[in-house]
Short mmCIF file of C-alpha atoms and ligand atoms in Angstrom, two decimals:
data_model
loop_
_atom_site.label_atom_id
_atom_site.label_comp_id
_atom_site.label_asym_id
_atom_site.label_seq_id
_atom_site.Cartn_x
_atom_site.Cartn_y
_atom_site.Cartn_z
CA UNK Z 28 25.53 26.45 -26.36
CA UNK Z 29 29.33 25.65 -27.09
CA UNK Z 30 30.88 22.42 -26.68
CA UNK Z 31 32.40 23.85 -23.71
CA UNK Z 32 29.53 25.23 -22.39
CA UNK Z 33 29.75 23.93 -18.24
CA UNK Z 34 26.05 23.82 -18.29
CA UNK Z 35 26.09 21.05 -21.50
CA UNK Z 36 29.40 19.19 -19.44
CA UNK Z 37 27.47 18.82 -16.70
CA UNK Z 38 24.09 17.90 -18.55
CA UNK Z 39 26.68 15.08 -20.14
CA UNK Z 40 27.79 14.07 -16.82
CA UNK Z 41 24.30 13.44 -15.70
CA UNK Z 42 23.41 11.83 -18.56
CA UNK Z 43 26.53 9.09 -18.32
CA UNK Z 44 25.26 8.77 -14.16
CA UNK Z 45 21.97 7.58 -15.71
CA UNK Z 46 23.52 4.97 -17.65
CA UNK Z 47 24.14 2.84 -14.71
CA UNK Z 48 20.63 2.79 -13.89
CA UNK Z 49 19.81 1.14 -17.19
CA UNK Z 50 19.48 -2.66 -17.42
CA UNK Z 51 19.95 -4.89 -20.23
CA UNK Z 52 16.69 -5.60 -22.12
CA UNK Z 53 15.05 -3.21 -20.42
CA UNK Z 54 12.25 -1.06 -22.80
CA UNK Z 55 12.82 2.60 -21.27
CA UNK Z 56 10.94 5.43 -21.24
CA UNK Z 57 12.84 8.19 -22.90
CA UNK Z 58 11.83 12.13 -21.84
CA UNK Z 59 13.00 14.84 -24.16
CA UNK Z 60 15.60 18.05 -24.06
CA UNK Z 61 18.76 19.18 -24.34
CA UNK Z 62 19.57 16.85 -21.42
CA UNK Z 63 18.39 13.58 -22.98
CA UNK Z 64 19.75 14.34 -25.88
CA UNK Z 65 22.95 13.68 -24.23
CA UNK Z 66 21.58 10.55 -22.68
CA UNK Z 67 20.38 9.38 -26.16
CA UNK Z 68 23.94 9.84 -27.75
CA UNK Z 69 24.96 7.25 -25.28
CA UNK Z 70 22.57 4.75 -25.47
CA UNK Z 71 24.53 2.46 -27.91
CA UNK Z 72 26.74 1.51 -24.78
CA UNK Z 73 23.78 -0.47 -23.56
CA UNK Z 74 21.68 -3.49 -24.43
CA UNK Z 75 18.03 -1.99 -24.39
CA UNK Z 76 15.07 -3.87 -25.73
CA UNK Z 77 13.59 -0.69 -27.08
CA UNK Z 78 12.30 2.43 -25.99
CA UNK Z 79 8.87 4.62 -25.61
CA UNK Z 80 9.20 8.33 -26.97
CA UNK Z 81 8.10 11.06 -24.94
CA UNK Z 82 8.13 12.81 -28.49
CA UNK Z 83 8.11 12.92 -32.20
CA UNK Z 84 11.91 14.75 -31.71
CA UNK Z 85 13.04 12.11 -29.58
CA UNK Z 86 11.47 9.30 -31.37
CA UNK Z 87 12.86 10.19 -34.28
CA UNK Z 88 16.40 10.43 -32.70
CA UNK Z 89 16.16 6.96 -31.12
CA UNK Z 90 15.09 5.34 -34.93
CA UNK Z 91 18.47 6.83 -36.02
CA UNK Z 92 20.07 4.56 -33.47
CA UNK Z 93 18.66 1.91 -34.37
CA UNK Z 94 16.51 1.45 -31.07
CA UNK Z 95 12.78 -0.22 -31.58
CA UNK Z 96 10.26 2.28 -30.42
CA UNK Z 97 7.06 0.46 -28.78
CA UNK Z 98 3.85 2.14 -28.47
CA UNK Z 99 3.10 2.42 -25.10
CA UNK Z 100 -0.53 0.55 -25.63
CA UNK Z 101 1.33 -2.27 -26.32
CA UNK Z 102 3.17 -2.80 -22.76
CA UNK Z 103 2.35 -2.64 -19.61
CA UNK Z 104 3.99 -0.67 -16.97
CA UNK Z 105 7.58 0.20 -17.76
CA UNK Z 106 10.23 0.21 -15.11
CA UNK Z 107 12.68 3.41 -15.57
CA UNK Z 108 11.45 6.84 -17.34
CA UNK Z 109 14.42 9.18 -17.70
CA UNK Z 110 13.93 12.66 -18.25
CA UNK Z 111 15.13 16.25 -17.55
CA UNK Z 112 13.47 19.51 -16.06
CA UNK Z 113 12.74 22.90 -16.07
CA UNK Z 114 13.16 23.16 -12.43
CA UNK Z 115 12.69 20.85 -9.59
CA UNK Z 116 12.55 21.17 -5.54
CA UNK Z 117 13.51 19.19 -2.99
CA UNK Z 118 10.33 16.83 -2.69
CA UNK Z 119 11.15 15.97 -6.57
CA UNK Z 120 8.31 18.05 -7.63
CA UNK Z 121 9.00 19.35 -11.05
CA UNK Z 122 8.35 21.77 -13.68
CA UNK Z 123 8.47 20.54 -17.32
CA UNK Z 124 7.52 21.38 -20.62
CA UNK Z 125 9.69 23.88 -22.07
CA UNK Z 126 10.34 21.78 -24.81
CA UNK Z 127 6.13 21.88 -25.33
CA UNK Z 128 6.55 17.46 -24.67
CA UNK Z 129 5.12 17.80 -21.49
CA UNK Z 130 1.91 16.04 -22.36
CA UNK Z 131 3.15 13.01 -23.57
CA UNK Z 132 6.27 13.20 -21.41
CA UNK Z 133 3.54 12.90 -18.33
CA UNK Z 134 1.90 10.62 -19.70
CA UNK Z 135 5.53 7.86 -20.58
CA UNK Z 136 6.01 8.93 -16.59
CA UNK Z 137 2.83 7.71 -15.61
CA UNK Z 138 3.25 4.61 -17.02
CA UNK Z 139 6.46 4.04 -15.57
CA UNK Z 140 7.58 2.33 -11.84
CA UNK Z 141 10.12 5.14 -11.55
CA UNK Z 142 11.22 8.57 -12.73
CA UNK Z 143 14.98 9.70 -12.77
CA UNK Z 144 15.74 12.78 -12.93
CA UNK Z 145 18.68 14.53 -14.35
CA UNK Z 146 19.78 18.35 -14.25
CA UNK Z 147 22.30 20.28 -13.99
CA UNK Z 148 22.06 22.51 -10.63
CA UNK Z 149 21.08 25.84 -11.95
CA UNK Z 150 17.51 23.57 -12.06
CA UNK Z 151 17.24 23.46 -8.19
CA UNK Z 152 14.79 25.63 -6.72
CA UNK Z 153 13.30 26.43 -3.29
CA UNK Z 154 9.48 27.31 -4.53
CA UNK Z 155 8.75 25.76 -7.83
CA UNK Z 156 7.64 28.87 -10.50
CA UNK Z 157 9.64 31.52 -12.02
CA UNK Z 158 10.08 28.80 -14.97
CA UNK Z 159 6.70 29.65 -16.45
CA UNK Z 160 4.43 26.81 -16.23
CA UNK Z 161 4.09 25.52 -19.97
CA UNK Z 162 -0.43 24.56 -20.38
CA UNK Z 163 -1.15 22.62 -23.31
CA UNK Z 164 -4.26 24.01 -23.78
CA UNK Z 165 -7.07 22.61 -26.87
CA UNK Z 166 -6.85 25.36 -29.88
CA UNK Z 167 -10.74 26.15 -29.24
CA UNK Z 168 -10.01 27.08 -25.15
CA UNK Z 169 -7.10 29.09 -25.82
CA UNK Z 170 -8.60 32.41 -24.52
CA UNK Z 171 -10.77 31.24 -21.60
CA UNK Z 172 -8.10 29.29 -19.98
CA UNK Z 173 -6.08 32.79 -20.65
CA UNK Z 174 -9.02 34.17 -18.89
CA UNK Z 175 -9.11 31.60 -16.17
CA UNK Z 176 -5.10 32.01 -15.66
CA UNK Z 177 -5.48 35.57 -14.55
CA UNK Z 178 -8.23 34.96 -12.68
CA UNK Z 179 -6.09 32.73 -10.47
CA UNK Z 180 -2.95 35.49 -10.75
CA UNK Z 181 -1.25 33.73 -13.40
CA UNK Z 182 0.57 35.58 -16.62
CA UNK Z 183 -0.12 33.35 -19.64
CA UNK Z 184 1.66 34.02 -22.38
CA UNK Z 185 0.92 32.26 -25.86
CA UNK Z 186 3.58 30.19 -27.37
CA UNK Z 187 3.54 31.93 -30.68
CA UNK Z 188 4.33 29.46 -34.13
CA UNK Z 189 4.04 25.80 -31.56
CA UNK Z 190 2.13 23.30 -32.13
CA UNK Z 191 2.35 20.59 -29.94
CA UNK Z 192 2.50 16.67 -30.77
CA UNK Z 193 -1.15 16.12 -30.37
CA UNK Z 194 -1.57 19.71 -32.40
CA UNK Z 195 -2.57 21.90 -29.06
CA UNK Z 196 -1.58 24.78 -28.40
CA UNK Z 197 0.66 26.12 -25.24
CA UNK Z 198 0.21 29.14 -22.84
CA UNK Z 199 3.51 29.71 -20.40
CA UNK Z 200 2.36 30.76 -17.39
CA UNK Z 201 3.96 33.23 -15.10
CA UNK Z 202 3.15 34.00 -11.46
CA UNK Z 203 1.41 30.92 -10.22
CA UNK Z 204 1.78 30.30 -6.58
CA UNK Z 205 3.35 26.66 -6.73
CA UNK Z 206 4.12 26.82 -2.87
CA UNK Z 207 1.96 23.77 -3.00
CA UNK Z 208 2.47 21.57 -6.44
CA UNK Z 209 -0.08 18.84 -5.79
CA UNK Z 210 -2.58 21.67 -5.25
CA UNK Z 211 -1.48 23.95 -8.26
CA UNK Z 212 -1.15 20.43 -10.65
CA UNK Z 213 -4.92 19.62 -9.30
CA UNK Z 214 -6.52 23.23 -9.81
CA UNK Z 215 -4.90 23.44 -13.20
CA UNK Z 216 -6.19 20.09 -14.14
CA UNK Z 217 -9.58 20.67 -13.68
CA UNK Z 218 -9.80 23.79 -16.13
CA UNK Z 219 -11.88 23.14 -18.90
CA UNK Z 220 -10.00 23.11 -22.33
CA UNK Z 221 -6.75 22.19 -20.55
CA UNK Z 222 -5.18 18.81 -21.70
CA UNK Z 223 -2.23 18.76 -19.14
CA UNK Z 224 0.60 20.92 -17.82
CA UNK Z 225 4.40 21.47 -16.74
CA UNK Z 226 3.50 21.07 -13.43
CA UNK Z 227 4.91 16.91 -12.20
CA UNK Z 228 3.73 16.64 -8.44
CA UNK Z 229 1.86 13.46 -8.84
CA UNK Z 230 4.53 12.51 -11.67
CA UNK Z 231 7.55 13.72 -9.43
CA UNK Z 232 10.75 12.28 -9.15
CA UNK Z 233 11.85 9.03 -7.45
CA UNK Z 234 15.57 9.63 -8.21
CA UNK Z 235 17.53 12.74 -9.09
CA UNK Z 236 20.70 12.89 -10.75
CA UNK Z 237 22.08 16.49 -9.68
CA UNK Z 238 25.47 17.53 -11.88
CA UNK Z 239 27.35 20.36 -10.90
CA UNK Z 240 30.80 21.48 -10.79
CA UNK Z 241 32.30 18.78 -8.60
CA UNK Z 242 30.79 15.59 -10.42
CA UNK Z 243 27.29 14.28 -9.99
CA UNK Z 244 25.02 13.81 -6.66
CA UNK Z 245 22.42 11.23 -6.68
CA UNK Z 246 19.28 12.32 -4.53
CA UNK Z 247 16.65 9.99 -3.47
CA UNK Z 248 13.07 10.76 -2.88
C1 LIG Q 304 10.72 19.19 -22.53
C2 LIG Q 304 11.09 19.10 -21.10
C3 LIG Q 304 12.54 19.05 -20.74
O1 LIG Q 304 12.75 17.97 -19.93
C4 LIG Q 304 12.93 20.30 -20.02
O2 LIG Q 304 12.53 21.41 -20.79
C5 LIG Q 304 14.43 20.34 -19.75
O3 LIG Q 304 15.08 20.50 -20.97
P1 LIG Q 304 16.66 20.62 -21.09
O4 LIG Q 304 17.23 19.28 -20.74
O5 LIG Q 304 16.89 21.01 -22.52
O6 LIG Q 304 17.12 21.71 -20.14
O7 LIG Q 304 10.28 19.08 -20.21
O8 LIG Q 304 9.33 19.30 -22.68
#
């Protein structure tokens, strides 16, 4: 990607929307991507009290700021998470992970009072699913959650040379039927050997910050 790539001036322009959502002293949750890498190049415009990684890569970008990372044991709930996605619908359901952060990116979100958002519009999608659904699956499992995948129609695909943070492994899954999220995020959950997954129904969206050619639209959930 160029610097004059529209898609990376529009993830910029989402990125300075989110700013205004930020309040001094605040401790925010901080997702992980190309998007929020713009967001963290910007962060030195305001007065945070720290931040909570949703990844080593992102951690380690915020320490070069300067910005105090707390473990997330330590706090309580946190008000704001701000992350990108994969894709996302109009309910705010999302699918994450391509990055392979989804695990503890879900987890930052869970913790949090609120969820924005922010994409550029080529993310927008009726039906959530022709992203492949990134399942961080335990090294052991890998093959019977392959098996379990295709059972349910599903096209896993092994994510060849990742490890993820927690040192899992990742199957990207093609073909699910997301035309219900909660369900699909539910079903997957309860395979055996799966630790979590791309799919952010219960996690979705309270806030989305939608860049596109003509400046940036703010969607509420
Ligand atoms: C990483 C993620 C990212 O939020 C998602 O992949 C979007 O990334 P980008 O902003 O680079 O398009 O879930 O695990």
């Amino acid at each position: 990607m160029t610097a004059t790539d529209p898609k990376l001036t529009q993830k910029k322009s989402a990125a300075k929307a989110a700013l205004s959502h930020i309040e001094d002293g605040m401790i925010l949750g901080v997702g992980t991507g190309s998007t929020v890498n713009c967001l963290i190049e910007l962060l030195p415009k305001v007065r945070l009290k720290g931040a909570v990684a949703s990844s080593q890569v992102t951690e380690d970008k915020l320490k070069a700021l300067g910005i105090e990372i707390y473990d997330l044991n330590q706090l309580g709930v946190l008000d704001l998470y701000i992350d990108g996605a994969d894709e996302i619908d109009a309910k705010g359901n999302m699918i994450k992970g391509g990055g392979g952060a989804l695990t503890r990116e879900k987890i930052v979100a869970a913790a949090s009072n609120r969820f924005i958002c922010m994409v550029d519009d080529s993310k927008i999608v009726n039906t959530l699913g022709k992203f492949p659904v990134a399942i961080e699956v335990l090294p052991q499992a890998r093959s019977y959650v392959a098996r379990e995948l295709v059972a349910m129609g599903g096209d896993p695909v092994y994510r060849e040379g990742f490890v993820t943070d927690y040192g899992n492994v990742i199957l990207d899954t093609y073909d699910l039927d997301i035309t219900d999220a909660a369900k699909m995020e539910f079903t997957l959950n309860n395979i055996v050997g799966v630790v979590c997954h791309g799919i952010f129904a219960s996690q979705s969206a309270d806030l989305m910050l939608k860049a596109g050619s003509t400046g940036v639209d703010t969607v509420v959930f």
